[in-house]
Amino acid sequence: MAIQYWLMKSEPSAYSISDLKRDKKTYWDGVRNYQARNFMRDDMKCGDLVLFYHSNAKPPGIVGLAKVCQEGYPDQSAFDPESKYFDPKSNPNHPTWIHVDIQFVRQFKRIISLNDIKKNIKLSSMKVVQKGSRLSVQPVLAKEFEEILCMADA
DNA sequence: GCCAACGTTGGC
DNA sequence: GCCAACGTTGGC
């Protein structure tokens, strides 16, 4: 199976690419959306590459690259009443929420802003540019991924 | 801070 | 199963 490509959103005030660079790897906890969960549970494989996107940032955009280093396993934060991600409906015997681990690959020299992505006709199919798209874990086509890397290195 | 788009909840 | 109300996301 060829590697697949993804885009994952994070608010930099919550967890930024700099945090990932410092930590080297992290568990992607707190996703509470079934579609995003399903991608992490069913489709994301070790070695898959991830575009790291800063949402609610100035400007919003893709800031770097990460790699899946641990496939789906239960999100412990759902069981922790102290966590802001606590979900009383998630049963430890049948966890509702599954996440992956990702590791830092590199930070881009420049932000590929949402505006840059919108201006690039080759990227018009990306979910992230579509109005109202709120999916925080989304698949990216190989050709889209390659175009993003070209822009990052340009 | 505003608000449109979306997902979830819960009454019926 | 429908759908109105509500909460959240996230660009602007």
PDB file of C-alpha atoms (C1' of nucleotides) in Angstrom:
ATOM      1  CA  MET A   1       0.000   0.000   0.000  1.00  0.00           C
ATOM      2  CA  ALA A   2       1.431   3.322  -1.050  1.00  0.00           C
ATOM      3  CA  ILE A   3       1.680   5.984   1.585  1.00  0.00           C
ATOM      4  CA  GLN A   4      -1.178   8.380   1.894  1.00  0.00           C
ATOM      5  CA  TYR A   5      -1.245  12.073   2.571  1.00  0.00           C
ATOM      6  CA  TRP A   6      -3.228  14.062   5.104  1.00  0.00           C
ATOM      7  CA  LEU A   7      -3.851  17.508   6.426  1.00  0.00           C
ATOM      8  CA  MET A   8      -4.343  18.037  10.142  1.00  0.00           C
ATOM      9  CA  LYS A   9      -5.510  21.271  11.710  1.00  0.00           C
ATOM     10  CA  SER A  10      -4.443  22.655  15.024  1.00  0.00           C
ATOM     11  CA  GLU A  11      -4.851  26.026  16.601  1.00  0.00           C
ATOM     12  CA  PRO A  12      -1.300  27.208  17.293  1.00  0.00           C
ATOM     13  CA  SER A  13      -2.442  28.564  20.651  1.00  0.00           C
ATOM     14  CA  ALA A  14      -3.365  24.973  21.549  1.00  0.00           C
ATOM     15  CA  TYR A  15      -0.552  23.073  19.797  1.00  0.00           C
ATOM     16  CA  SER A  16       1.703  24.547  17.145  1.00  0.00           C
ATOM     17  CA  ILE A  17       4.340  23.233  14.761  1.00  0.00           C
ATOM     18  CA  SER A  18       6.911  24.710  17.143  1.00  0.00           C
ATOM     19  CA  ASP A  19       5.489  22.583  19.925  1.00  0.00           C
ATOM     20  CA  LEU A  20       5.805  19.508  17.721  1.00  0.00           C
ATOM     21  CA  LYS A  21       9.364  20.459  16.792  1.00  0.00           C
ATOM     22  CA  ARG A  22      10.182  20.687  20.495  1.00  0.00           C
ATOM     23  CA  ASP A  23       8.377  17.471  21.428  1.00  0.00           C
ATOM     24  CA  LYS A  24       9.548  15.496  18.345  1.00  0.00           C
ATOM     25  CA  LYS A  25       6.276  13.537  18.493  1.00  0.00           C
ATOM     26  CA  THR A  26       2.812  13.833  19.954  1.00  0.00           C
ATOM     27  CA  TYR A  27      -0.490  12.055  20.277  1.00  0.00           C
ATOM     28  CA  TRP A  28      -3.179  13.844  18.349  1.00  0.00           C
ATOM     29  CA  ASP A  29      -5.746  13.947  21.127  1.00  0.00           C
ATOM     30  CA  GLY A  30      -8.969  15.865  21.336  1.00  0.00           C
ATOM     31  CA  VAL A  31     -10.528  15.034  17.984  1.00  0.00           C
ATOM     32  CA  ARG A  32     -14.248  14.704  18.659  1.00  0.00           C
ATOM     33  CA  ASN A  33     -15.580  14.392  15.151  1.00  0.00           C
ATOM     34  CA  TYR A  34     -16.537  11.008  13.755  1.00  0.00           C
ATOM     35  CA  GLN A  35     -15.315  11.571  10.234  1.00  0.00           C
ATOM     36  CA  ALA A  36     -11.908  12.709  11.445  1.00  0.00           C
ATOM     37  CA  ARG A  37     -11.827   9.835  13.910  1.00  0.00           C
ATOM     38  CA  ASN A  38     -12.582   7.348  11.185  1.00  0.00           C
ATOM     39  CA  PHE A  39      -9.627   8.533   9.129  1.00  0.00           C
ATOM     40  CA  MET A  40      -7.328   8.094  12.119  1.00  0.00           C
ATOM     41  CA  ARG A  41      -8.827   4.762  13.106  1.00  0.00           C
ATOM     42  CA  ASP A  42      -9.148   3.160   9.688  1.00  0.00           C
ATOM     43  CA  ASP A  43      -6.911   4.785   7.148  1.00  0.00           C
ATOM     44  CA  MET A  44      -3.838   6.446   8.612  1.00  0.00           C
ATOM     45  CA  LYS A  45      -0.772   4.230   8.470  1.00  0.00           C
ATOM     46  CA  CYS A  46       2.756   4.536   9.785  1.00  0.00           C
ATOM     47  CA  GLY A  47       4.802   6.496   7.312  1.00  0.00           C
ATOM     48  CA  ASP A  48       1.879   8.526   5.960  1.00  0.00           C
ATOM     49  CA  LEU A  49       2.793  12.182   5.610  1.00  0.00           C
ATOM     50  CA  VAL A  50       0.820  14.980   7.220  1.00  0.00           C
ATOM     51  CA  LEU A  51       0.552  18.634   6.306  1.00  0.00           C
ATOM     52  CA  PHE A  52       0.401  20.549   9.580  1.00  0.00           C
ATOM     53  CA  TYR A  53      -2.146  23.358   9.352  1.00  0.00           C
ATOM     54  CA  HIS A  54      -2.569  26.270  11.732  1.00  0.00           C
ATOM     55  CA  SER A  55      -6.207  27.259  12.058  1.00  0.00           C
ATOM     56  CA  ASN A  56      -7.385  30.403  13.804  1.00  0.00           C
ATOM     57  CA  ALA A  57      -3.959  31.824  13.079  1.00  0.00           C
ATOM     58  CA  LYS A  58      -2.761  34.980  11.378  1.00  0.00           C
ATOM     59  CA  PRO A  59      -2.608  33.929   8.678  1.00  0.00           C
ATOM     60  CA  PRO A  60      -4.115  30.455   8.699  1.00  0.00           C
ATOM     61  CA  GLY A  61      -2.095  28.030   6.595  1.00  0.00           C
ATOM     62  CA  ILE A  62       0.180  25.029   6.259  1.00  0.00           C
ATOM     63  CA  VAL A  63       3.320  25.468   8.309  1.00  0.00           C
ATOM     64  CA  GLY A  64       5.165  22.172   8.106  1.00  0.00           C
ATOM     65  CA  LEU A  65       5.323  18.462   7.660  1.00  0.00           C
ATOM     66  CA  ALA A  66       4.813  15.562  10.024  1.00  0.00           C
ATOM     67  CA  LYS A  67       4.655  11.793   9.719  1.00  0.00           C
ATOM     68  CA  VAL A  68       2.347   9.209  11.238  1.00  0.00           C
ATOM     69  CA  CYS A  69       4.467   7.107  13.616  1.00  0.00           C
ATOM     70  CA  GLN A  70       1.789   5.208  15.557  1.00  0.00           C
ATOM     71  CA  GLU A  71      -1.474   3.944  14.142  1.00  0.00           C
ATOM     72  CA  GLY A  72      -4.866   4.384  15.774  1.00  0.00           C
ATOM     73  CA  TYR A  73      -5.325   3.668  19.480  1.00  0.00           C
ATOM     74  CA  PRO A  74      -7.710   4.955  22.162  1.00  0.00           C
ATOM     75  CA  ASP A  75      -7.602   8.618  23.101  1.00  0.00           C
ATOM     76  CA  GLN A  76      -7.089   8.541  26.871  1.00  0.00           C
ATOM     77  CA  SER A  77      -8.177  12.140  27.300  1.00  0.00           C
ATOM     78  CA  ALA A  78     -11.757  11.024  26.690  1.00  0.00           C
ATOM     79  CA  PHE A  79     -11.658   9.085  29.988  1.00  0.00           C
ATOM     80  CA  ASP A  80     -10.148  11.870  32.089  1.00  0.00           C
ATOM     81  CA  PRO A  81     -12.781  13.995  33.867  1.00  0.00           C
ATOM     82  CA  GLU A  82     -10.139  16.674  34.346  1.00  0.00           C
ATOM     83  CA  SER A  83      -9.478  16.933  30.621  1.00  0.00           C
ATOM     84  CA  LYS A  84     -11.209  19.470  28.445  1.00  0.00           C
ATOM     85  CA  TYR A  85     -11.624  16.599  26.001  1.00  0.00           C
ATOM     86  CA  PHE A  86     -13.430  14.392  28.536  1.00  0.00           C
ATOM     87  CA  ASP A  87     -16.331  12.495  27.017  1.00  0.00           C
ATOM     88  CA  PRO A  88     -18.455  10.635  29.561  1.00  0.00           C
ATOM     89  CA  LYS A  89     -20.004   8.596  26.754  1.00  0.00           C
ATOM     90  CA  SER A  90     -16.687   7.014  25.802  1.00  0.00           C
ATOM     91  CA  ASN A  91     -16.295   3.669  27.584  1.00  0.00           C
ATOM     92  CA  PRO A  92     -12.722   2.450  28.188  1.00  0.00           C
ATOM     93  CA  ASN A  93     -13.850  -1.016  27.128  1.00  0.00           C
ATOM     94  CA  HIS A  94     -15.277   0.366  23.910  1.00  0.00           C
ATOM     95  CA  PRO A  95     -13.457   3.622  23.283  1.00  0.00           C
ATOM     96  CA  THR A  96     -15.312   6.089  21.120  1.00  0.00           C
ATOM     97  CA  TRP A  97     -12.293   8.193  20.285  1.00  0.00           C
ATOM     98  CA  ILE A  98      -9.211   6.928  18.515  1.00  0.00           C
ATOM     99  CA  HIS A  99      -6.128   8.905  17.595  1.00  0.00           C
ATOM    100  CA  VAL A 100      -2.700   8.466  16.024  1.00  0.00           C
ATOM    101  CA  ASP A 101       0.772   9.696  16.950  1.00  0.00           C
ATOM    102  CA  ILE A 102       2.676  11.935  14.608  1.00  0.00           C
ATOM    103  CA  GLN A 103       6.321  12.937  14.593  1.00  0.00           C
ATOM    104  CA  PHE A 104       7.976  16.137  13.455  1.00  0.00           C
ATOM    105  CA  VAL A 105       9.521  16.095   9.982  1.00  0.00           C
ATOM    106  CA  ARG A 106      10.155  19.725   9.158  1.00  0.00           C
ATOM    107  CA  GLN A 107       8.868  23.220   9.472  1.00  0.00           C
ATOM    108  CA  PHE A 108       8.437  25.093   6.201  1.00  0.00           C
ATOM    109  CA  LYS A 109      10.591  28.155   5.683  1.00  0.00           C
ATOM    110  CA  ARG A 110       7.435  30.069   4.941  1.00  0.00           C
ATOM    111  CA  ILE A 111       3.763  29.621   5.712  1.00  0.00           C
ATOM    112  CA  ILE A 112       1.663  28.398   2.817  1.00  0.00           C
ATOM    113  CA  SER A 113      -1.272  30.560   3.714  1.00  0.00           C
ATOM    114  CA  LEU A 114      -4.867  29.626   3.073  1.00  0.00           C
ATOM    115  CA  ASN A 115      -4.862  32.513   0.646  1.00  0.00           C
ATOM    116  CA  ASP A 116      -1.895  31.033  -1.262  1.00  0.00           C
ATOM    117  CA  ILE A 117      -3.733  27.721  -1.474  1.00  0.00           C
ATOM    118  CA  LYS A 118      -6.907  29.406  -2.711  1.00  0.00           C
ATOM    119  CA  LYS A 119      -4.958  31.223  -5.406  1.00  0.00           C
ATOM    120  CA  ASN A 120      -3.421  28.023  -6.764  1.00  0.00           C
ATOM    121  CA  ILE A 121      -5.758  26.464  -9.300  1.00  0.00           C
ATOM    122  CA  LYS A 122      -4.092  23.077  -8.838  1.00  0.00           C
ATOM    123  CA  LEU A 123      -5.239  23.055  -5.235  1.00  0.00           C
ATOM    124  CA  SER A 124      -8.860  24.007  -5.765  1.00  0.00           C
ATOM    125  CA  SER A 125      -9.970  20.465  -4.949  1.00  0.00           C
ATOM    126  CA  MET A 126      -8.472  20.555  -1.461  1.00  0.00           C
ATOM    127  CA  LYS A 127     -11.067  20.306   1.258  1.00  0.00           C
ATOM    128  CA  VAL A 128      -9.392  22.979   3.297  1.00  0.00           C
ATOM    129  CA  VAL A 129     -10.238  25.683   0.751  1.00  0.00           C
ATOM    130  CA  GLN A 130     -13.849  24.682   0.478  1.00  0.00           C
ATOM    131  CA  LYS A 131     -16.285  26.950   2.216  1.00  0.00           C
ATOM    132  CA  GLY A 132     -17.534  25.700   5.510  1.00  0.00           C
ATOM    133  CA  SER A 133     -15.040  22.837   5.649  1.00  0.00           C
ATOM    134  CA  ARG A 134     -14.443  22.100   9.297  1.00  0.00           C
ATOM    135  CA  LEU A 135     -12.922  18.663   9.054  1.00  0.00           C
ATOM    136  CA  SER A 136      -9.765  18.716  11.170  1.00  0.00           C
ATOM    137  CA  VAL A 137      -8.254  15.541   9.696  1.00  0.00           C
ATOM    138  CA  GLN A 138      -8.629  15.251   5.952  1.00  0.00           C
ATOM    139  CA  PRO A 139      -7.077  13.274   3.100  1.00  0.00           C
ATOM    140  CA  VAL A 140      -4.863  15.026   0.563  1.00  0.00           C
ATOM    141  CA  LEU A 141      -4.161  13.762  -2.948  1.00  0.00           C
ATOM    142  CA  ALA A 142      -0.557  12.975  -3.915  1.00  0.00           C
ATOM    143  CA  LYS A 143      -0.577  15.666  -6.577  1.00  0.00           C
ATOM    144  CA  GLU A 144      -1.897  18.208  -4.091  1.00  0.00           C
ATOM    145  CA  PHE A 145       0.740  17.193  -1.582  1.00  0.00           C
ATOM    146  CA  GLU A 146       3.509  17.541  -4.145  1.00  0.00           C
ATOM    147  CA  GLU A 147       2.256  20.945  -5.171  1.00  0.00           C
ATOM    148  CA  ILE A 148       2.308  22.105  -1.557  1.00  0.00           C
ATOM    149  CA  LEU A 149       5.894  20.911  -1.184  1.00  0.00           C
ATOM    150  CA  CYS A 150       6.866  22.790  -4.342  1.00  0.00           C
ATOM    151  CA  MET A 151       5.339  25.943  -2.889  1.00  0.00           C
ATOM    152  CA  ALA A 152       7.136  25.377   0.412  1.00  0.00           C
ATOM    153  CA  ASP A 153      10.497  25.138  -1.322  1.00  0.00           C
ATOM    154  CA  ALA A 154       9.915  27.884  -3.863  1.00  0.00           C
TER     155      ALA A 154
ATOM    156  C1'  DG B   1     -16.094  39.958  17.980  1.00  0.00           C
ATOM    157  C1'  DC B   2     -19.107  38.462  14.217  1.00  0.00           C
ATOM    158  C1'  DC B   3     -21.362  35.069  11.937  1.00  0.00           C
ATOM    159  C1'  DA B   4     -21.948  31.297   8.327  1.00  0.00           C
ATOM    160  C1'  DA B   5     -21.526  26.546   8.015  1.00  0.00           C
ATOM    161  C1'  DC B   6     -21.675  22.437  10.071  1.00  0.00           C
ATOM    162  C1'  DG B   7     -22.471  18.533  13.523  1.00  0.00           C
ATOM    163  C1'  DT B   8     -25.037  16.925  17.445  1.00  0.00           C
ATOM    164  C1'  DT B   9     -28.892  16.591  20.508  1.00  0.00           C
ATOM    165  C1'  DG B  10     -33.338  15.645  21.849  1.00  0.00           C
ATOM    166  C1'  DG B  11     -38.452  16.347  21.634  1.00  0.00           C
ATOM    167  C1'  DC B  12     -42.019  14.739  19.046  1.00  0.00           C
TER     168       DC B  12
ATOM    169  C1'  DG C   1     -37.111   9.749  11.215  1.00  0.00           C
ATOM    170  C1'  DC C   2     -37.732  14.759  11.168  1.00  0.00           C
ATOM    171  C1'  DC C   3     -36.093  19.016  12.329  1.00  0.00           C
ATOM    172  C1'  DA C   4     -35.422  23.066  15.481  1.00  0.00           C
ATOM    173  C1'  DA C   5     -32.278  24.458  18.818  1.00  0.00           C
ATOM    174  C1'  DC C   6     -27.909  24.594  20.247  1.00  0.00           C
ATOM    175  C1'  DG C   7     -22.759  24.401  20.418  1.00  0.00           C
ATOM    176  C1'  DT C   8     -18.496  24.570  17.812  1.00  0.00           C
ATOM    177  C1'  DT C   9     -15.304  25.712  14.098  1.00  0.00           C
ATOM    178  C1'  DG C  10     -12.702  28.858  11.925  1.00  0.00           C
ATOM    179  C1'  DG C  11     -12.219  32.648   8.430  1.00  0.00           C
ATOM    180  C1'  DC C  12     -12.582  37.306   8.384  1.00  0.00           C
TER     181       DC C  12
END
